[in-house]
Coordinates of C-alpha atoms and ligand atoms in Angstrom, one line a residue:
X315 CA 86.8 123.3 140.2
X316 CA 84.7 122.0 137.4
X317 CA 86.8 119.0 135.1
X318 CA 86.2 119.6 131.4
X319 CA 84.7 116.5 129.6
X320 CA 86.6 114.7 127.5
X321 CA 85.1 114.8 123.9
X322 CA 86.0 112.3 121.0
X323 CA 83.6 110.8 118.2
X324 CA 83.7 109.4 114.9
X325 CA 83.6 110.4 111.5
X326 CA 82.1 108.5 108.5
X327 CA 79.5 109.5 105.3
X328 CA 76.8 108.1 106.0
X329 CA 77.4 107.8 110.0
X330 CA 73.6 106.8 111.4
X331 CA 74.9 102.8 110.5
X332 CA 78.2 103.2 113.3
X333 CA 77.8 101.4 116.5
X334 CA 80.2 103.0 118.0
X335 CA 78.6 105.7 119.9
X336 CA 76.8 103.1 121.9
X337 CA 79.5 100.9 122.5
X338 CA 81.9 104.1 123.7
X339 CA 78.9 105.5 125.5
X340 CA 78.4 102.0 127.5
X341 CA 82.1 102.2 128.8
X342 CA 82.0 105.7 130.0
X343 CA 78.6 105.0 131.9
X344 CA 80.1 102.2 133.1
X345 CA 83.5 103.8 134.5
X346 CA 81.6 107.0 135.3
X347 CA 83.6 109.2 132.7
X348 CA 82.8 112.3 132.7
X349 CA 82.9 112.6 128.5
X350 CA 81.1 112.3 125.4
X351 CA 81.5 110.4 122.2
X352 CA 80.1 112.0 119.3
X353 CA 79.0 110.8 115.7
X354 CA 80.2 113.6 113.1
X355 CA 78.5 113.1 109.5
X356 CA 81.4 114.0 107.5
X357 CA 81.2 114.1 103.8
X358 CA 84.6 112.9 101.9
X359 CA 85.8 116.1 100.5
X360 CA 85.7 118.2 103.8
X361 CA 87.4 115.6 105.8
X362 CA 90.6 117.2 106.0
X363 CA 89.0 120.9 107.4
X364 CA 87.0 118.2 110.0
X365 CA 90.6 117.0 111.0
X366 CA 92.2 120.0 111.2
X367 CA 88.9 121.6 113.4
X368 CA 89.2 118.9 116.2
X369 CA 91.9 120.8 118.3
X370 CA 90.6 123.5 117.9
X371 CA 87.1 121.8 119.5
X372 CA 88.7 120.6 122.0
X373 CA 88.6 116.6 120.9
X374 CA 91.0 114.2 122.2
X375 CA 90.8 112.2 119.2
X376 CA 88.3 110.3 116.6
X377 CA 87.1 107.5 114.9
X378 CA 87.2 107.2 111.1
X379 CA 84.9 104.7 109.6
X380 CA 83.8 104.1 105.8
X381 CA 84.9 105.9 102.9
X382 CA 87.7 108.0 105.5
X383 CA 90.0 105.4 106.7
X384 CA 92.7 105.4 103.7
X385 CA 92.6 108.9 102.8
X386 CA 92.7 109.9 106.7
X387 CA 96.5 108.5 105.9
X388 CA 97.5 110.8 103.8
X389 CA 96.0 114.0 105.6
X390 CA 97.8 113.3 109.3
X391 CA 101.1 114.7 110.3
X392 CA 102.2 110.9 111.5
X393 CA 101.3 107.8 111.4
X394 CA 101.8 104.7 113.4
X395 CA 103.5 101.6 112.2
X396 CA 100.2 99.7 111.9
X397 CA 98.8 102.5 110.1
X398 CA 101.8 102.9 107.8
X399 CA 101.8 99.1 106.7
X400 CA 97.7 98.8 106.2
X401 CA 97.7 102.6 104.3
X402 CA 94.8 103.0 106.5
X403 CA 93.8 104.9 109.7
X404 CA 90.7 104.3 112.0
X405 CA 92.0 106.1 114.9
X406 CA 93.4 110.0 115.1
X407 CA 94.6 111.4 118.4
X408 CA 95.2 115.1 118.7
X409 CA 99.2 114.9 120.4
X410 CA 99.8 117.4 123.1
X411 CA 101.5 120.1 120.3
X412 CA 97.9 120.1 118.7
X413 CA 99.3 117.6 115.9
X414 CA 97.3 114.3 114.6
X415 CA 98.5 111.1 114.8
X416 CA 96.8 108.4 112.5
X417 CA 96.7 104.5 114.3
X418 CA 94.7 101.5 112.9
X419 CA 93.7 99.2 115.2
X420 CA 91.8 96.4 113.1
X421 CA 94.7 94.0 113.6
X422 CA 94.8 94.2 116.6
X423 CA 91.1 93.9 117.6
X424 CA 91.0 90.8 114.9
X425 CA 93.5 89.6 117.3
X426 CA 91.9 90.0 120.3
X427 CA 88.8 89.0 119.5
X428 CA 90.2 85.5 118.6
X429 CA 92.4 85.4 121.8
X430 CA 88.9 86.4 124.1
X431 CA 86.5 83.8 122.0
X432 CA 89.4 80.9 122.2
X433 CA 90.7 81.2 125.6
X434 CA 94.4 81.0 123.8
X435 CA 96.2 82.7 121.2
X436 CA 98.1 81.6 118.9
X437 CA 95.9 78.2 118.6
X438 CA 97.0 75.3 116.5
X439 CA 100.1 77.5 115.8
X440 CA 102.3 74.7 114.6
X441 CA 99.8 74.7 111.3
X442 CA 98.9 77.1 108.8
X443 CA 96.9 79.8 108.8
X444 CA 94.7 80.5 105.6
X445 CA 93.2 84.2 105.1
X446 CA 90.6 84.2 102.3
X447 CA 91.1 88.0 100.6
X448 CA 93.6 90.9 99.6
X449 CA 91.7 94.0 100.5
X450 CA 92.2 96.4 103.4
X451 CA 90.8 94.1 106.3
X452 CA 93.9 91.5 104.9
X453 CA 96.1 94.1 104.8
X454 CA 95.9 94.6 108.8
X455 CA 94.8 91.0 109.7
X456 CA 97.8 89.4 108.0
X457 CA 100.7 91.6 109.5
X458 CA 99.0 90.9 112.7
X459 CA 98.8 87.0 112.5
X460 CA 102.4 87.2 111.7
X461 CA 103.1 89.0 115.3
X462 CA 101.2 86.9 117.2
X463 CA 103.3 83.7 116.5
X464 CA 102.1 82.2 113.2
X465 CA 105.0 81.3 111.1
X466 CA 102.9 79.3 108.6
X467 CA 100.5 82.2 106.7
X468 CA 99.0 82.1 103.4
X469 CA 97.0 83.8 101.4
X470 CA 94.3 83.2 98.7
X471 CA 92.3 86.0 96.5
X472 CA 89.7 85.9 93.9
X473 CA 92.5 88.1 91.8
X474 CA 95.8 86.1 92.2
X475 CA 97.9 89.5 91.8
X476 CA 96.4 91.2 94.8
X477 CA 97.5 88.1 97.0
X478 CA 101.0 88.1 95.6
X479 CA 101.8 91.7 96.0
X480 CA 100.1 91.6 99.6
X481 CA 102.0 88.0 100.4
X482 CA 105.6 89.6 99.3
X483 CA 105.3 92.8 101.5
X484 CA 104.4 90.5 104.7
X485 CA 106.8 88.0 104.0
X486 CA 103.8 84.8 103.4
X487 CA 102.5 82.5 101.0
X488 CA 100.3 82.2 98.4
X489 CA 97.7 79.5 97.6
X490 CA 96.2 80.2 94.1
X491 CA 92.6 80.5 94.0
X492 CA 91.4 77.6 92.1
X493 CA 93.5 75.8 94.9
X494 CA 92.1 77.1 98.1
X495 CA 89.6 73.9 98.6
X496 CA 92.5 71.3 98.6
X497 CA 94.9 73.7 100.7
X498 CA 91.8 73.5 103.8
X499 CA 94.1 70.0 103.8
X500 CA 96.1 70.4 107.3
X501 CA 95.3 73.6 108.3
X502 CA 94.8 75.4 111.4
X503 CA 92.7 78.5 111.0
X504 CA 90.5 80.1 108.1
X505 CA 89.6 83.7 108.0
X506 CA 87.5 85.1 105.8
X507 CA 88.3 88.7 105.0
X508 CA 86.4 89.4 101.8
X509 CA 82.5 90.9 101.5
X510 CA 81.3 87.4 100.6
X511 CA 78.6 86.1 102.8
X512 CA 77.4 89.7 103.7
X513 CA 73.5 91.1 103.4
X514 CA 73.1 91.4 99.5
X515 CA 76.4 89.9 98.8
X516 CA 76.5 85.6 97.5
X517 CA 77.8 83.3 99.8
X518 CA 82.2 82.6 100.2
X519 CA 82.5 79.6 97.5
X520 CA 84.4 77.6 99.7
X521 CA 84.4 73.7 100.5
X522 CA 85.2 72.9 103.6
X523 CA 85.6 69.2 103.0
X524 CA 89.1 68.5 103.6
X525 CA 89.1 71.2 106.3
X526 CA 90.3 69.1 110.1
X527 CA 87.4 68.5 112.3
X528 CA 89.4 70.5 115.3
X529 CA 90.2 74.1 113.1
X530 CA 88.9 77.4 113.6
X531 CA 86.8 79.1 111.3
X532 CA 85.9 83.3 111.5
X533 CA 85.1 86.0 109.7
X534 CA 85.0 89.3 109.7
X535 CA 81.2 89.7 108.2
X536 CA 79.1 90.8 110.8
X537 CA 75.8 91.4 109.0
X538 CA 74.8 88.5 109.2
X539 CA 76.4 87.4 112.6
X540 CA 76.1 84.0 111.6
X541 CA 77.6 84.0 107.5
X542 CA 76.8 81.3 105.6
X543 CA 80.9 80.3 106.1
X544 CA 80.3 80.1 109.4
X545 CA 77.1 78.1 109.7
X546 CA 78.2 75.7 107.3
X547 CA 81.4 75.9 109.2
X548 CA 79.6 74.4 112.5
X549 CA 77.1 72.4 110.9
X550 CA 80.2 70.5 110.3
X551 CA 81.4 70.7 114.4
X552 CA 84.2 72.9 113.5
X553 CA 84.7 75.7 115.8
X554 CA 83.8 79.3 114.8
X555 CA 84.3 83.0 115.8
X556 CA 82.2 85.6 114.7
X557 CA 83.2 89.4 114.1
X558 CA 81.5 91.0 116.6
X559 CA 83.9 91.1 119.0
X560 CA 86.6 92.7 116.4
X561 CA 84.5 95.6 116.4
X562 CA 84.4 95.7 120.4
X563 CA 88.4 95.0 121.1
X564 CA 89.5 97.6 117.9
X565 CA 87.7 100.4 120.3
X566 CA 89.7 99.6 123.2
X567 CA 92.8 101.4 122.8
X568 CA 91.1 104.5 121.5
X569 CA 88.9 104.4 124.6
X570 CA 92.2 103.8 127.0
X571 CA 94.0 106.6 125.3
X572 CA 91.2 109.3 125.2
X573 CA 89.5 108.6 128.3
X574 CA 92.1 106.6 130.3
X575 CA 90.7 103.8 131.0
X576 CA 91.7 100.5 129.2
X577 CA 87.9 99.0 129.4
X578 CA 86.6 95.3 129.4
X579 CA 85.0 93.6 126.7
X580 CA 81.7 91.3 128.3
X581 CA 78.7 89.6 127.5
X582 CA 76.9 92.9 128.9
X583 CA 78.4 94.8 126.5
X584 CA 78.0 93.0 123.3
X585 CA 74.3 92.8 124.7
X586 CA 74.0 96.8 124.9
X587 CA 75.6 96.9 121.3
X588 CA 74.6 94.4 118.9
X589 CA 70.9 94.3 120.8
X590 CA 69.9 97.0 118.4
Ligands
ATR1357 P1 88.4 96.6 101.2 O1 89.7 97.2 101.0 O2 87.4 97.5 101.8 O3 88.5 95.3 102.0 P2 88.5 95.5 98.7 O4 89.8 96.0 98.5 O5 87.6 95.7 97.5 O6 87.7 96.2 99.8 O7 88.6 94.0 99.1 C1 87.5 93.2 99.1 C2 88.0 91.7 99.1 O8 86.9 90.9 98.8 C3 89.0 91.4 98.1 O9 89.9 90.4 98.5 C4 88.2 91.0 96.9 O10 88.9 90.2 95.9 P3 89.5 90.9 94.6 O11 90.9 91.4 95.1 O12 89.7 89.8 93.6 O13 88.6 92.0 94.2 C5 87.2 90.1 97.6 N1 86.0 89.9 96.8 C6 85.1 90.8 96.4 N2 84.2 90.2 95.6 C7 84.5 88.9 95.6 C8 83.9 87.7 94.9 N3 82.8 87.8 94.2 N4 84.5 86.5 95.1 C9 85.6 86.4 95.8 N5 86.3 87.5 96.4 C10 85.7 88.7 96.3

């Protein structure tokens, strides 16, 4: 009896720029999957017909990466509660009846990625948390914080609305912007969630001063690995986390749910993927 390979891939306009094809096809050479992960060049107005095609293709499920993730929540028949509270969907499974269900996993693999670089999780819990930005990365990573055991969030953006309205619908704090210097005073962790520091993009203004020698500081930049937060950040001797491994621990459950296996995230692996 010949098995039928599992088939998922993901979806993005442009999609030459998306590691994940590697990274997916490292863990099924490594377990010995029978199964193939696909990059699907999908522009923005035919991504609902490229939804609606996958059971018909036979496709367990896809990735959605840039400009797909929020409108992907509108065009699925469910979504989960992660998906529901970000507005945004990097993962679609095709369910047993041939429906899609829309999952984002960003918190999660912000999460884990901390928890794998640290050794623990929640670290420094007893002392608060600042996340730099209101956009969608802050929209998963705060939600998620809050879960793992941090009591004492806040957030700071640029525009002091966007941190309000995103503060009241988790529950956290706000530190105004002109403030966010004097509130590194004390804290535990700083995570920058905004474009600032990437290729082409000026540096996070941010002075780390007042910032205790023993915090953590990471980012969710990853071109450059090293951001000029981060740099400055251990220059300094505090300890940093770079954003590479949120884009490996994101792809497990996707992985574990399409091709049943939940796989490890290794030094091997972020060689085969970020060697290119
Ligand atoms: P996405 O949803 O993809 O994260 P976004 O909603 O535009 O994109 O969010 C980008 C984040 O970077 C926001 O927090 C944004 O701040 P504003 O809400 O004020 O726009 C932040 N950001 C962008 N440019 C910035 C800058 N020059 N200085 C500080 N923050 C900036």
């Amino acid at each position: 009896m010949t098995v039928t390979p599992k088939i998922a891939g993901v979806m993005g306009w442009p999609i030459g720029h998306s590691r994940s094809p590697l990274l997916h096809g490292a863990w099924l050479r490594r377990y010995g999957i029978a199964g193939h992960y696909i990059p699907l060049s999908v522009q923005p107005d035919r991504l609902e017909p490229a939804l609606r095609a996958l059971e018909s293709l036979g496709f367990a499920g896809v990735n959605l990466t840039i400009p797909h993730k929020e409108r992907a929540a509108q065009l699925v028949d469910r979504l989960t509660a992660d998906a529901a509270r970000t507005g945004s969907v990097n993962m679609v499974t095709v369910l047993a009846d041939g429906t899609l269900e829309g999952a984002s996993t960003d918190g999660y693999g912000f999460i884990e990625n901390l928890r794998q670089s640290l050794g623990q999780w929640p670290i420094h819990g007893d002392r608060p948390v600042l996340v730099i930005g209101a956009g969608g990365a802050a929209k998963a990573i705060v939600p998620a914080l809050r879960d793992s055991g941090y009591r004492l969030i806040q957030v700071t953006n640029r525009t002091d609305s966007r941190a309000e309205a995103l503060a009241d619908s988790c529950g956290v704090h706000t530190v105004a912007w002109e403030r966010r210097h004097i509130a590194l005073e004390g804290l535990g962790v700083v995570i920058n969630t905004t474009s600032q520091g990437m290729v082409g993009q000026p540096p996070l203004e941010l002075d780390l001063a007042r910032l205790p020698m023993d915090a953590v500081v990471t980012d969710i930049v990853y071109t450059p690995l090293l951001t000029p937060l981060l740099l400055a950040a251990k220059d300094r001797g505090n300890i940093i986390v770079d954003a590479r491994g949120m884009l490996l621990h994101q792809a497990r459950p996707a992985f574990a749910r399409w091709f049943g296996v939940d796989p490890t995230v290794d030094q091997a692996l972020r060689d085969a993927v970020f060697a290119v």
